[in-house]
Amino acid sequence: MKTYAQLQEEYGGKYIAILEGGVIEWAKSFEELIRKIKKKKFDEKKLTFEYIEPKGAAVVY
């Protein structure tokens, strides 16, 4: 699995789907990501979904 900084370099500002520790798909919106996943017939129950903050973004929770 890549570090969060590496994920930001490649997928910053995007949603990703992870299976067995690796990114299998990405999209600019969560809805688009789900469409891509369903099209490729991945089992959504086995996936982890995450939004990757853009590099340099300040996030306050």
Coordinates of C-alpha atoms in Angstrom, one line a residue:
M1 CA 0.0 0.0 0.0
K2 CA 1.2 3.5 -0.8
T3 CA 1.7 6.2 1.8
Y4 CA -0.9 8.9 2.0
A5 CA 1.6 11.4 0.6
Q6 CA 2.1 9.1 -2.4
L7 CA -1.7 8.8 -2.9
Q8 CA -2.0 12.6 -2.8
E9 CA 0.6 12.9 -5.6
E10 CA -1.4 10.5 -7.8
Y11 CA -5.0 10.9 -6.7
G12 CA -5.2 14.2 -4.8
G13 CA -8.8 15.6 -5.0
K14 CA -10.2 12.3 -6.1
Y15 CA -12.1 9.3 -4.7
I16 CA -10.4 5.9 -4.8
A17 CA -11.5 2.3 -4.4
I18 CA -9.1 0.0 -2.6
L19 CA -9.0 -3.8 -2.8
E20 CA -6.5 -5.9 -1.0
G21 CA -4.2 -2.9 -0.2
G22 CA -4.1 -1.5 -3.8
V23 CA -6.0 1.2 -5.7
I24 CA -8.2 -0.5 -8.3
E25 CA -10.1 2.5 -9.6
W26 CA -10.4 6.3 -9.1
A27 CA -12.8 9.1 -10.1
K28 CA -13.4 12.8 -9.5
S29 CA -16.8 12.1 -7.9
F30 CA -18.0 9.3 -5.6
E31 CA -21.0 8.7 -8.0
E32 CA -18.6 8.3 -10.9
L33 CA -16.4 5.9 -8.9
I34 CA -19.4 3.7 -8.1
R35 CA -20.5 3.6 -11.8
K36 CA -16.9 2.5 -12.7
I37 CA -16.9 -0.2 -10.0
K38 CA -20.3 -1.6 -11.1
K39 CA -19.3 -1.6 -14.7
K40 CA -16.3 -3.7 -13.9
K41 CA -18.4 -5.9 -11.6
F42 CA -16.2 -5.6 -8.5
D43 CA -17.9 -6.8 -5.3
E44 CA -18.5 -3.5 -3.5
K45 CA -18.6 -5.3 -0.1
K46 CA -14.9 -6.2 -0.4
L47 CA -13.8 -2.6 -1.3
T48 CA -12.7 0.3 0.8
F49 CA -13.6 3.8 -0.5
E50 CA -11.7 6.9 0.4
Y51 CA -11.4 10.6 -0.7
I52 CA -7.8 11.7 -1.0
E53 CA -7.3 15.3 0.0
P54 CA -5.3 17.5 -2.6
K55 CA -1.7 17.9 -1.8
G56 CA -1.1 20.9 0.5
A57 CA -4.7 21.0 1.6
A58 CA -5.4 22.1 5.2
V59 CA -8.0 19.9 6.7
V60 CA -9.8 20.7 10.0
Y61 CA -12.1 18.2 11.6

